[in-house]
mmCIF file of C-alpha atoms and ligand atoms in Angstrom:
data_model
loop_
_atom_site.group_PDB
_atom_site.id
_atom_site.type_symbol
_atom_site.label_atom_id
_atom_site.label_comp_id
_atom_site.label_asym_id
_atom_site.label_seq_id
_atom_site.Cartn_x
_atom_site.Cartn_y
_atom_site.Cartn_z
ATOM 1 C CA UNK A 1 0.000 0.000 0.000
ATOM 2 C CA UNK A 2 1.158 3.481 -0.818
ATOM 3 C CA UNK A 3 1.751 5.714 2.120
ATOM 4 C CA UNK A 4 -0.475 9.103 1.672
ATOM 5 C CA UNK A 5 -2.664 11.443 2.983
ATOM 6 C CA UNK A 6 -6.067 12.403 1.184
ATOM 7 C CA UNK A 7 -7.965 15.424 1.648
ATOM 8 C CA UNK A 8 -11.685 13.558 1.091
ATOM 9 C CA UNK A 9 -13.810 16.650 2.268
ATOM 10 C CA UNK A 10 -11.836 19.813 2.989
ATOM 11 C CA UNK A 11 -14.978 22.140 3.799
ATOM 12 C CA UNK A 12 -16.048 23.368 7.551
ATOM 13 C CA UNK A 13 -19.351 23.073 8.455
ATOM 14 C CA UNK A 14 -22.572 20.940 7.315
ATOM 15 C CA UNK A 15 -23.718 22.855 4.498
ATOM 16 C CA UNK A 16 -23.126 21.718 0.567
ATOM 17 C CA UNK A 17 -23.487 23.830 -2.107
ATOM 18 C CA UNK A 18 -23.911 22.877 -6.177
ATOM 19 C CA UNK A 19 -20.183 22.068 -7.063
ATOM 20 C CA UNK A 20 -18.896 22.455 -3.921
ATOM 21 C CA UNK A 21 -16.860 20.838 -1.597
ATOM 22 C CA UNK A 22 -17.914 18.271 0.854
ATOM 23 C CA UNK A 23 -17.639 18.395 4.665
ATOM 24 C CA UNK A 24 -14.768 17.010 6.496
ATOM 25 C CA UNK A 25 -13.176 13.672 6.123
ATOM 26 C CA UNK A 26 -9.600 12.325 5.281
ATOM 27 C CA UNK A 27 -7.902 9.463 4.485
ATOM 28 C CA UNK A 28 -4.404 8.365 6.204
ATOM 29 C CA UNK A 29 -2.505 5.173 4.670
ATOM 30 C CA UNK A 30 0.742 4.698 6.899
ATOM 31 C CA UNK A 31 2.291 1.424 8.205
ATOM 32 C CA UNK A 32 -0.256 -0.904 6.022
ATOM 33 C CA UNK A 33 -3.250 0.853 7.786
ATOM 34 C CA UNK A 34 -5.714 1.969 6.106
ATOM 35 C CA UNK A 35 -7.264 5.198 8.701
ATOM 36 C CA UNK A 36 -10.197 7.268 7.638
ATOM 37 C CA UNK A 37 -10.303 10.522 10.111
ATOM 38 C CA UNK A 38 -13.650 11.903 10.257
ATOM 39 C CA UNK A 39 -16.694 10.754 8.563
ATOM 40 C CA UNK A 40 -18.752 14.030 7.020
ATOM 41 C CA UNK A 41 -21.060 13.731 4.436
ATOM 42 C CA UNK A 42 -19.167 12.594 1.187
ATOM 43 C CA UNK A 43 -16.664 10.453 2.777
ATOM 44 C CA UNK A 44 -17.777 7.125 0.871
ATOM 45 C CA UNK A 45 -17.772 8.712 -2.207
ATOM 46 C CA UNK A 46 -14.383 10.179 -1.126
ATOM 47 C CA UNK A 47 -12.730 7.089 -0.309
ATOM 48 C CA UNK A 48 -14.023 5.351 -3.297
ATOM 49 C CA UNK A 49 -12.824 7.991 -5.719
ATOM 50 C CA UNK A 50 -9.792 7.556 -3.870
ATOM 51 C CA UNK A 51 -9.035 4.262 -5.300
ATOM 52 C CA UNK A 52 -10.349 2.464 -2.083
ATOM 53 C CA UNK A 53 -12.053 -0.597 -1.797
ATOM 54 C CA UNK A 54 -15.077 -0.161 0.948
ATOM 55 C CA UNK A 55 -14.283 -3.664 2.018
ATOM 56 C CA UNK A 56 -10.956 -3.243 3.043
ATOM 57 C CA UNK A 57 -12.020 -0.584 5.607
ATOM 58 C CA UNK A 58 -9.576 -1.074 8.502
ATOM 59 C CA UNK A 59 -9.601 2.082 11.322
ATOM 60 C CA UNK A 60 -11.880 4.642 11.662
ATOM 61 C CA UNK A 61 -11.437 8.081 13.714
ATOM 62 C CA UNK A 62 -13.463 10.618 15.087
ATOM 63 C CA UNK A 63 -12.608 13.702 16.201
ATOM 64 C CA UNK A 64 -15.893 14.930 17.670
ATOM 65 C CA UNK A 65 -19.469 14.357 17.271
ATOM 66 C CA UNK A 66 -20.238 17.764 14.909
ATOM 67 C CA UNK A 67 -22.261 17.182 12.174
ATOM 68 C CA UNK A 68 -19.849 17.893 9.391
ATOM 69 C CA UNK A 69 -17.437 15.597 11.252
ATOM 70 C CA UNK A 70 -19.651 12.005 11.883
ATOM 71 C CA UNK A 71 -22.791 12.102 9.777
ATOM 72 C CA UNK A 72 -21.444 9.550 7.383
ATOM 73 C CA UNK A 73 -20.241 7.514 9.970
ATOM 74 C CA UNK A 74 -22.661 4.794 9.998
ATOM 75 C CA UNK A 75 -23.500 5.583 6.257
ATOM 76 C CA UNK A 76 -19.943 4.668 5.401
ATOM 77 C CA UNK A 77 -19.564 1.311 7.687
ATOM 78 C CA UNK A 78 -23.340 0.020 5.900
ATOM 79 C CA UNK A 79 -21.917 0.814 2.581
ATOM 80 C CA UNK A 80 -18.917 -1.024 3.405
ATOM 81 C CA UNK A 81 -20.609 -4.119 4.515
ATOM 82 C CA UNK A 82 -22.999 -4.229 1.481
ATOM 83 C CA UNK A 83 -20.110 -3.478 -0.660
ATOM 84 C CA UNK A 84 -18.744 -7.334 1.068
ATOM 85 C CA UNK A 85 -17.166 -5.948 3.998
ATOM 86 C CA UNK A 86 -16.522 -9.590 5.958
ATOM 87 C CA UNK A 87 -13.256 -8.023 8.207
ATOM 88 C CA UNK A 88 -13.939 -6.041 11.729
ATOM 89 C CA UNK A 89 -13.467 -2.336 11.373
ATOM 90 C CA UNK A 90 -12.256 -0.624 14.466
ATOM 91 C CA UNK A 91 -14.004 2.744 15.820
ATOM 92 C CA UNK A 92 -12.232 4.747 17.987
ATOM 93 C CA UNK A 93 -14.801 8.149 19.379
ATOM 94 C CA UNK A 94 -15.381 11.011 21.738
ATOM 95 C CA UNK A 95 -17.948 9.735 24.490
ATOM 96 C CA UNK A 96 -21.356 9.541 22.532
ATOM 97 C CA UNK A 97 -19.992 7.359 19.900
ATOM 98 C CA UNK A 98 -21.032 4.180 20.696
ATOM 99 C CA UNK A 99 -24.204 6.323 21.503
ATOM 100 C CA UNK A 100 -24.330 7.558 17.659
ATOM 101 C CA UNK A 101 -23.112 3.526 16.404
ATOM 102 C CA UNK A 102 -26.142 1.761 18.175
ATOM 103 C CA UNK A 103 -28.623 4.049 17.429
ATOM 104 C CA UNK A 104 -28.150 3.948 13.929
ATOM 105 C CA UNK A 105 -28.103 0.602 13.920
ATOM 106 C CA UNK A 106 -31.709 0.493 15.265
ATOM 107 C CA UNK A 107 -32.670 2.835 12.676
ATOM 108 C CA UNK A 108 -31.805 0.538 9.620
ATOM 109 C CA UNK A 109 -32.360 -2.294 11.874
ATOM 110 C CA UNK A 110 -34.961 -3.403 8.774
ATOM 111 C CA UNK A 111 -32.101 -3.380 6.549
ATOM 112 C CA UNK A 112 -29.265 -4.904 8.205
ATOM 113 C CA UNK A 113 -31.683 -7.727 9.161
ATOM 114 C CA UNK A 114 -33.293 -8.215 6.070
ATOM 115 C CA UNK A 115 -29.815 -8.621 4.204
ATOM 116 C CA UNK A 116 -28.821 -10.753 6.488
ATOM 117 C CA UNK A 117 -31.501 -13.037 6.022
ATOM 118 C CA UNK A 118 -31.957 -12.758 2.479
ATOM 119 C CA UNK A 119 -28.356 -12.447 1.559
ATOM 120 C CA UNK A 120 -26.179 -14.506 3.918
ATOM 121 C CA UNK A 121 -24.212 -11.408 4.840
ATOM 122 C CA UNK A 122 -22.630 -11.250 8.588
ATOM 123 C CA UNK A 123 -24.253 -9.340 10.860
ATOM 124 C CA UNK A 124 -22.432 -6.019 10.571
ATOM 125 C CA UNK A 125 -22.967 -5.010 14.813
ATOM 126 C CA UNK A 126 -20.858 -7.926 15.301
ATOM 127 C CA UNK A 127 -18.393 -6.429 12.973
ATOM 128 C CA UNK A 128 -17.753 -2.838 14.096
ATOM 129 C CA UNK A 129 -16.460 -2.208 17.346
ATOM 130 C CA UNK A 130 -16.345 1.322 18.824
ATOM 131 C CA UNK A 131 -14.272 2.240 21.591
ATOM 132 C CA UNK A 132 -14.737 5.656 23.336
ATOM 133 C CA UNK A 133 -11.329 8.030 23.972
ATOM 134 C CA UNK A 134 -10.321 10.961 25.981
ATOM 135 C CA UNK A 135 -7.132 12.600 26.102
ATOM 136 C CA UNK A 136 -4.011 10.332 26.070
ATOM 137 C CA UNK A 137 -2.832 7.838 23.944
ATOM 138 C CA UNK A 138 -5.669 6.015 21.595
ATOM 139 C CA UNK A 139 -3.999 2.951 19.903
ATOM 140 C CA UNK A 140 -0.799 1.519 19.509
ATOM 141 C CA UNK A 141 -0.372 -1.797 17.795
ATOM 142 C CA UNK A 142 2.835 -2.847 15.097
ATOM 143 C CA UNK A 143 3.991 0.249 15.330
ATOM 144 C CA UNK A 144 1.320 2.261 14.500
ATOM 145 C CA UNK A 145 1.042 5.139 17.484
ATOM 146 C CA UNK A 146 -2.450 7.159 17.888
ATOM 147 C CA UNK A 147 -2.835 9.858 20.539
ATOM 148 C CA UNK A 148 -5.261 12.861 21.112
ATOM 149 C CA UNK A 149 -5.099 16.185 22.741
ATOM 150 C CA UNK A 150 -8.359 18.044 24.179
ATOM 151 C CA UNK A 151 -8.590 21.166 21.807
ATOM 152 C CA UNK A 152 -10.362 24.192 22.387
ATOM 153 C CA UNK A 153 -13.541 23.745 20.438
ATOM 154 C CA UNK A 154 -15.932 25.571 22.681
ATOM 155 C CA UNK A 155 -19.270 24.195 23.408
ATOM 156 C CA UNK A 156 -17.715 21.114 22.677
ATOM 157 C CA UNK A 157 -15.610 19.686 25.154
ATOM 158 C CA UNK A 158 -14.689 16.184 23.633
ATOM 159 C CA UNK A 159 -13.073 17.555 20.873
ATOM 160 C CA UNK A 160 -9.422 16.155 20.041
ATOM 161 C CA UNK A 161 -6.866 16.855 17.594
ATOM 162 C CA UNK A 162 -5.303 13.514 16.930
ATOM 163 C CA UNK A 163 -1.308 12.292 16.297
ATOM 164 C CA UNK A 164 -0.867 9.176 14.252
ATOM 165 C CA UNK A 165 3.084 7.920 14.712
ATOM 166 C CA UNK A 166 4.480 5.120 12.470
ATOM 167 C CA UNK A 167 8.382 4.480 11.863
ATOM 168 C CA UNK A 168 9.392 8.209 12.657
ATOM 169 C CA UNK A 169 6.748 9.826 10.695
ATOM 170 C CA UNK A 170 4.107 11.838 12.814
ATOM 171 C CA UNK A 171 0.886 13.260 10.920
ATOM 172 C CA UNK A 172 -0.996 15.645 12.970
ATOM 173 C CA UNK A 173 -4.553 16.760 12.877
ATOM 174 C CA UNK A 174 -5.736 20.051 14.794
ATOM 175 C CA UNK A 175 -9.702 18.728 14.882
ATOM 176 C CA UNK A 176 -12.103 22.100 15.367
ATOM 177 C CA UNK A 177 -10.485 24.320 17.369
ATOM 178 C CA UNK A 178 -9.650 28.250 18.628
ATOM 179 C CA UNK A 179 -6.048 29.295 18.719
ATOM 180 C CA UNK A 180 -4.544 27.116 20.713
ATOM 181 C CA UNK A 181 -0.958 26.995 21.359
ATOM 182 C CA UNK A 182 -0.603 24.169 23.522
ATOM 183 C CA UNK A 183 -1.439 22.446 19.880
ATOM 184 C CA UNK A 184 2.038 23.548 18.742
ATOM 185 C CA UNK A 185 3.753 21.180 21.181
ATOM 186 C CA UNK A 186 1.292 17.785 20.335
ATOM 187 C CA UNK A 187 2.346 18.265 16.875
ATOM 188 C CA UNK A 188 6.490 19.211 17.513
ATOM 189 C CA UNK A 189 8.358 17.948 14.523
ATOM 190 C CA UNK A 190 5.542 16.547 12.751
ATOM 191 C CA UNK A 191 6.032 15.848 9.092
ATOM 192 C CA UNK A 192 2.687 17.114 8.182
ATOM 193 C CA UNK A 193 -0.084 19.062 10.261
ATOM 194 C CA UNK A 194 -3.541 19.421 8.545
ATOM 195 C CA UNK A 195 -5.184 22.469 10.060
ATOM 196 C CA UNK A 196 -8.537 23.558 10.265
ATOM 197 C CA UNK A 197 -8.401 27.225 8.883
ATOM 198 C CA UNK A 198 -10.851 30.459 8.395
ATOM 199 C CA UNK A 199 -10.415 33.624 6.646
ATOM 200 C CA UNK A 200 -11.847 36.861 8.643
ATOM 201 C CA UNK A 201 -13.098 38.294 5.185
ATOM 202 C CA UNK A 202 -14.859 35.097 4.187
ATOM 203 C CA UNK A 203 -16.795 34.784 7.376
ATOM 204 C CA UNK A 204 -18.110 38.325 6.841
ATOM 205 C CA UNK A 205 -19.350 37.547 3.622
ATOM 206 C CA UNK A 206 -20.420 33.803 5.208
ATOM 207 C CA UNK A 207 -22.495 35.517 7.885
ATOM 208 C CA UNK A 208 -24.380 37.587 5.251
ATOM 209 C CA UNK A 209 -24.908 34.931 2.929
ATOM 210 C CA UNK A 210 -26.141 32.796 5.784
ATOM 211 C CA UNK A 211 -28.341 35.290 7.530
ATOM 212 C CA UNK A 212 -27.583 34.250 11.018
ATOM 213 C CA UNK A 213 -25.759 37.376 11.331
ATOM 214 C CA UNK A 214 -23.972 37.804 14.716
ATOM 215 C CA UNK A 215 -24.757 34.351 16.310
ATOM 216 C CA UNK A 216 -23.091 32.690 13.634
ATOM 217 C CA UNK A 217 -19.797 35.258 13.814
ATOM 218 C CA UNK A 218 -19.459 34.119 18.089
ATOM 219 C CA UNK A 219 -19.584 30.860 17.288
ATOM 220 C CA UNK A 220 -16.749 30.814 14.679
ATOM 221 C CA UNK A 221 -14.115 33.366 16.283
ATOM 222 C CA UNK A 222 -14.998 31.504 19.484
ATOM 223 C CA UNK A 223 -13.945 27.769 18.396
ATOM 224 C CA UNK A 224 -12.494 28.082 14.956
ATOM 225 C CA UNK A 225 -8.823 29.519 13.968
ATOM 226 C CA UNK A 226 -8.015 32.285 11.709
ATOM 227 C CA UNK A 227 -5.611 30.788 8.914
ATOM 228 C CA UNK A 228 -2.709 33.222 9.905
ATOM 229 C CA UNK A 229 -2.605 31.989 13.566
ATOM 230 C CA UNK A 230 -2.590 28.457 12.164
ATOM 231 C CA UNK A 231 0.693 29.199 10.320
ATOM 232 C CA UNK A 232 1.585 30.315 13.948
ATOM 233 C CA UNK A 233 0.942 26.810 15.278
ATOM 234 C CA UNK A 234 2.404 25.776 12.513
ATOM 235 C CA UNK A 235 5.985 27.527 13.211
ATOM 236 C CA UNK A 236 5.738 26.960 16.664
ATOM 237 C CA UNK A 237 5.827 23.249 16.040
ATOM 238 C CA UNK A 238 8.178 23.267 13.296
ATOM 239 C CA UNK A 239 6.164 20.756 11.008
ATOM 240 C CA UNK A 240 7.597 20.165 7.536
ATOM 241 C CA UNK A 241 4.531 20.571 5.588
ATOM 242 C CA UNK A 242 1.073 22.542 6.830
ATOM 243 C CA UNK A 243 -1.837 21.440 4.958
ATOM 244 C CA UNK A 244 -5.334 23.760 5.816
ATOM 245 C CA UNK A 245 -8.136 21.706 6.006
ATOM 246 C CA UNK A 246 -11.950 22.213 7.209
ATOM 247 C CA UNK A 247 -11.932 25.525 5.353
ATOM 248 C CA UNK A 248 -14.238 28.437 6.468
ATOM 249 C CA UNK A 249 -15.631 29.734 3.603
ATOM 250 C CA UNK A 250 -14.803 26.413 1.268
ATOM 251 C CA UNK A 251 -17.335 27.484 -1.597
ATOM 252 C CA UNK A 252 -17.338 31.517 -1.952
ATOM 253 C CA UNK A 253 -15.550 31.696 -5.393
ATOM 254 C CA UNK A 254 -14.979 35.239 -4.109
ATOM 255 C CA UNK A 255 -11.716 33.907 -2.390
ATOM 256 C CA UNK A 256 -9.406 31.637 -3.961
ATOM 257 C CA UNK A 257 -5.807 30.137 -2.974
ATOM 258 C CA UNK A 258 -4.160 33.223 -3.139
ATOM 259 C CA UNK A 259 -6.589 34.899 -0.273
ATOM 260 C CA UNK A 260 -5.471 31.850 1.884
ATOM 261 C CA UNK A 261 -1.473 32.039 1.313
ATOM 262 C CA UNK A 262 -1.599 35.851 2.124
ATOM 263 C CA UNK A 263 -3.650 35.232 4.921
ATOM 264 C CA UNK A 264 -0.781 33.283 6.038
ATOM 265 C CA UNK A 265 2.104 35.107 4.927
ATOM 266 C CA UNK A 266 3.506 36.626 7.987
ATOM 267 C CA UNK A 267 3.363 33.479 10.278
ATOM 268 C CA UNK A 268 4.410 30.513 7.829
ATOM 269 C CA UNK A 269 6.983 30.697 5.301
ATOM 270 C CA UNK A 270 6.829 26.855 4.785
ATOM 271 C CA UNK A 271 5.616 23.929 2.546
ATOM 272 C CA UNK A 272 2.035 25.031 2.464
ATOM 273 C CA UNK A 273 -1.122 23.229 0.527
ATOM 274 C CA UNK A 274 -4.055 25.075 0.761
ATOM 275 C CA UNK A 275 -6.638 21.541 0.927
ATOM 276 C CA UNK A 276 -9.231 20.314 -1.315
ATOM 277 C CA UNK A 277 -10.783 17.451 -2.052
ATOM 278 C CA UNK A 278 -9.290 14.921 -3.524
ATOM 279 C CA UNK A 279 -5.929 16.329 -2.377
ATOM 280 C CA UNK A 280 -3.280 13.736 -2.417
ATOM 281 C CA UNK A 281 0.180 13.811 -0.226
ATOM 282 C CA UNK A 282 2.955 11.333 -0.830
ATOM 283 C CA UNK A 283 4.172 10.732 2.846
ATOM 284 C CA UNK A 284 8.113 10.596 2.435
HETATM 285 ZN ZN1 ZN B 1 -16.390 21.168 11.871
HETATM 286 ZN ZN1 ZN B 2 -16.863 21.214 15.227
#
C-alpha cells in the first residue's frame, strides 16, 4: 500500500453547495493501515474515488461528534458491509460514539436484518467495534502510534486533535479548534499538520450569505482559527509541511488560494497546501 494522505472533504461546516466541496473527512494510509479521520457527508464517495475498496475498511477516527465531522459515519460502515465488507473495522470516538453507532443501527435495523436473512451477509454489529477516547494515547499496535489532545472547540468539550506515529513519521490533525498553542507542542516535529483554517473576510461575507448574522460570527471566532494563527501553530511546532483543512468559507468563489497564502504570509513561510478534495500527499 502506498503511504499518503487524502484530503476527502476539505470544507467546515454541514452545508453543501452545487459544485462544492464536501464536509470534512480524510484518508491516512501509513504502516499498512488503512485510517479514515472523520466521517462528514461525502466520505464514501471520497474514499471510493480515492481508489479504495469499501471492504478493506480497517480504522476509523473521530474527532468529535459535529455534524460535518460524523454524519457519514454509519453511512460509510453500511456501505462497506454491502459493498462485502466480511473483516472487523475498528471505531475509535469522543464519548457519545457508541451512543451515535447503536442508534443507527436500530434505525436501519430493517435493513441490516433483512440482508442478512436474504443475503447470507454477517451481521455487521458484530463487525464494528467502537471504543470511546479521551485525552491520552488512543492505539498503539505494530507500530502504529495514535494519541489525542483536548482542543479548544468551545461548546464542545470532547473535541481532540489527533497524532498518528508510524516508523518516525508523525501526521498531525488540529480537529475544530480556537487558537490554541498548547497544539504547537502535540504536533512538535511533525512531518505534516492538517489544520482547520478560516479567513476573517470570508466569514463576513459567510455571515451575510447565511443570515444568522452575529450568532453565527461568536460561534466561529470563538472555536475556529483564523488561517494566519494556524501558520503560527504551525511555526511553533516546526512541522515540515502545513496542509489547511476544514476551510471556512470552502465554496465563496470570491476567495481563492491566493486569499489563503496571504492570509498566512507573515506566520508561515513553509511547505504550504491550501486543501481540497481529492488532495493527495505522498508521505516521504
Ligand atoms: Zn467542523
Ligand atoms: Zn466542530
Amino acid at each position: 500500500m502506498s503511504e499518503r494522505l487524502v484530503i476527502l472533504g476539505a470544507k467546515g461546516g454541514p452545508a453543501i453547495r452545487p459544485g462544492g466541496p464536501m464536509p470534512t473527512s480524510s484518508l491516512l494510509e501509513i504502516g499498512g493501515r488503512r485510517i479514515v479521520v472523520d466521517c462528514g457527508l461525502g466520505v464514501t464517495r471520497g474514499l471510493v474515488d480515492a481508489g479504495v475498496p469499501l471492504k478493506t475498511l480497517d480504522l476509523v477516527f473521530i474527532t468529535h461528534l459535529h455534524s460535518d465531522h460524523v454524519l457519514e459515519l454509519g453511512g460509510l460502515l453500511h456501505t462497506a458491509w454491502t459493498a462485502g465488507l466480511s473483516t472487523p473495522v475498528r471505531v475509535f470516538g469522543p464519548a457519545g460514539t457508541k451512543a451515535y453507532w447503536r442508534n443507527f443501527c436500530m434505525a436501519l435495523d430493517f435493513d441490516i436484518d433483512i440482508r442478512i436473512a436474504d443475503e447470507g451477509r454477517p451481521d455487521l454489529r458484530d463487525l464494528v467495534s467502537v471504543d470511546e477516547f479521551s485525552e491520552g494515547p488512543v492505539f498503539d499496535e505494530g507500530g502504529l502510534a495514535v494519541s489525542a489532545l483536548r482542543v479548544d472547540h468551545p461548546p464542545v468539550t470532547e473535541c481532540y486533535a489527533l497524532r498518528f506515529a508510524h516508523g518516525g513519521r508523525r501526521i498531525v490533525f488540529s480537529s475544530d479548534t480556537a487558537y490554541f498553542p498548547p497544539l504547537a507542542n502535540f504536533a512538535r516535529g511533525a512531518d505534516i499538520l492538517v489544520h482547520e483554517a478560516m479567513l476573517e473576510a470570508g466569514v463576513d461575507r459567510l455571515v451575510e450569505r447565511t443570515g444568522n448574522g452575529e450568532r453565527l460570527r461568536q460561534h466561529l471566532m470563538a472555536s475556529h482559527t483564523l488561517a494566519r494563527d494556524a501558520g503560527r501553530i504551525a511555526g511553533a511546532a516546526g512541522v515540515g509541511h502545513l496542509v489547511l483543512h476544514h476551510l471556512i468559507p470552502a465554496d465563496d468563489p470570491t476567495f481563492g488560494e491566493e486569499h489563503w497564502r496571504e492570509a498566512l504570509r507573515a506566520s508561515w513561510d513553509g511547505l504550504l497546501t491550501v486543501g481540497h478534495d481529492g488532495f493527495s500527499l505522498a508521505i516521504a
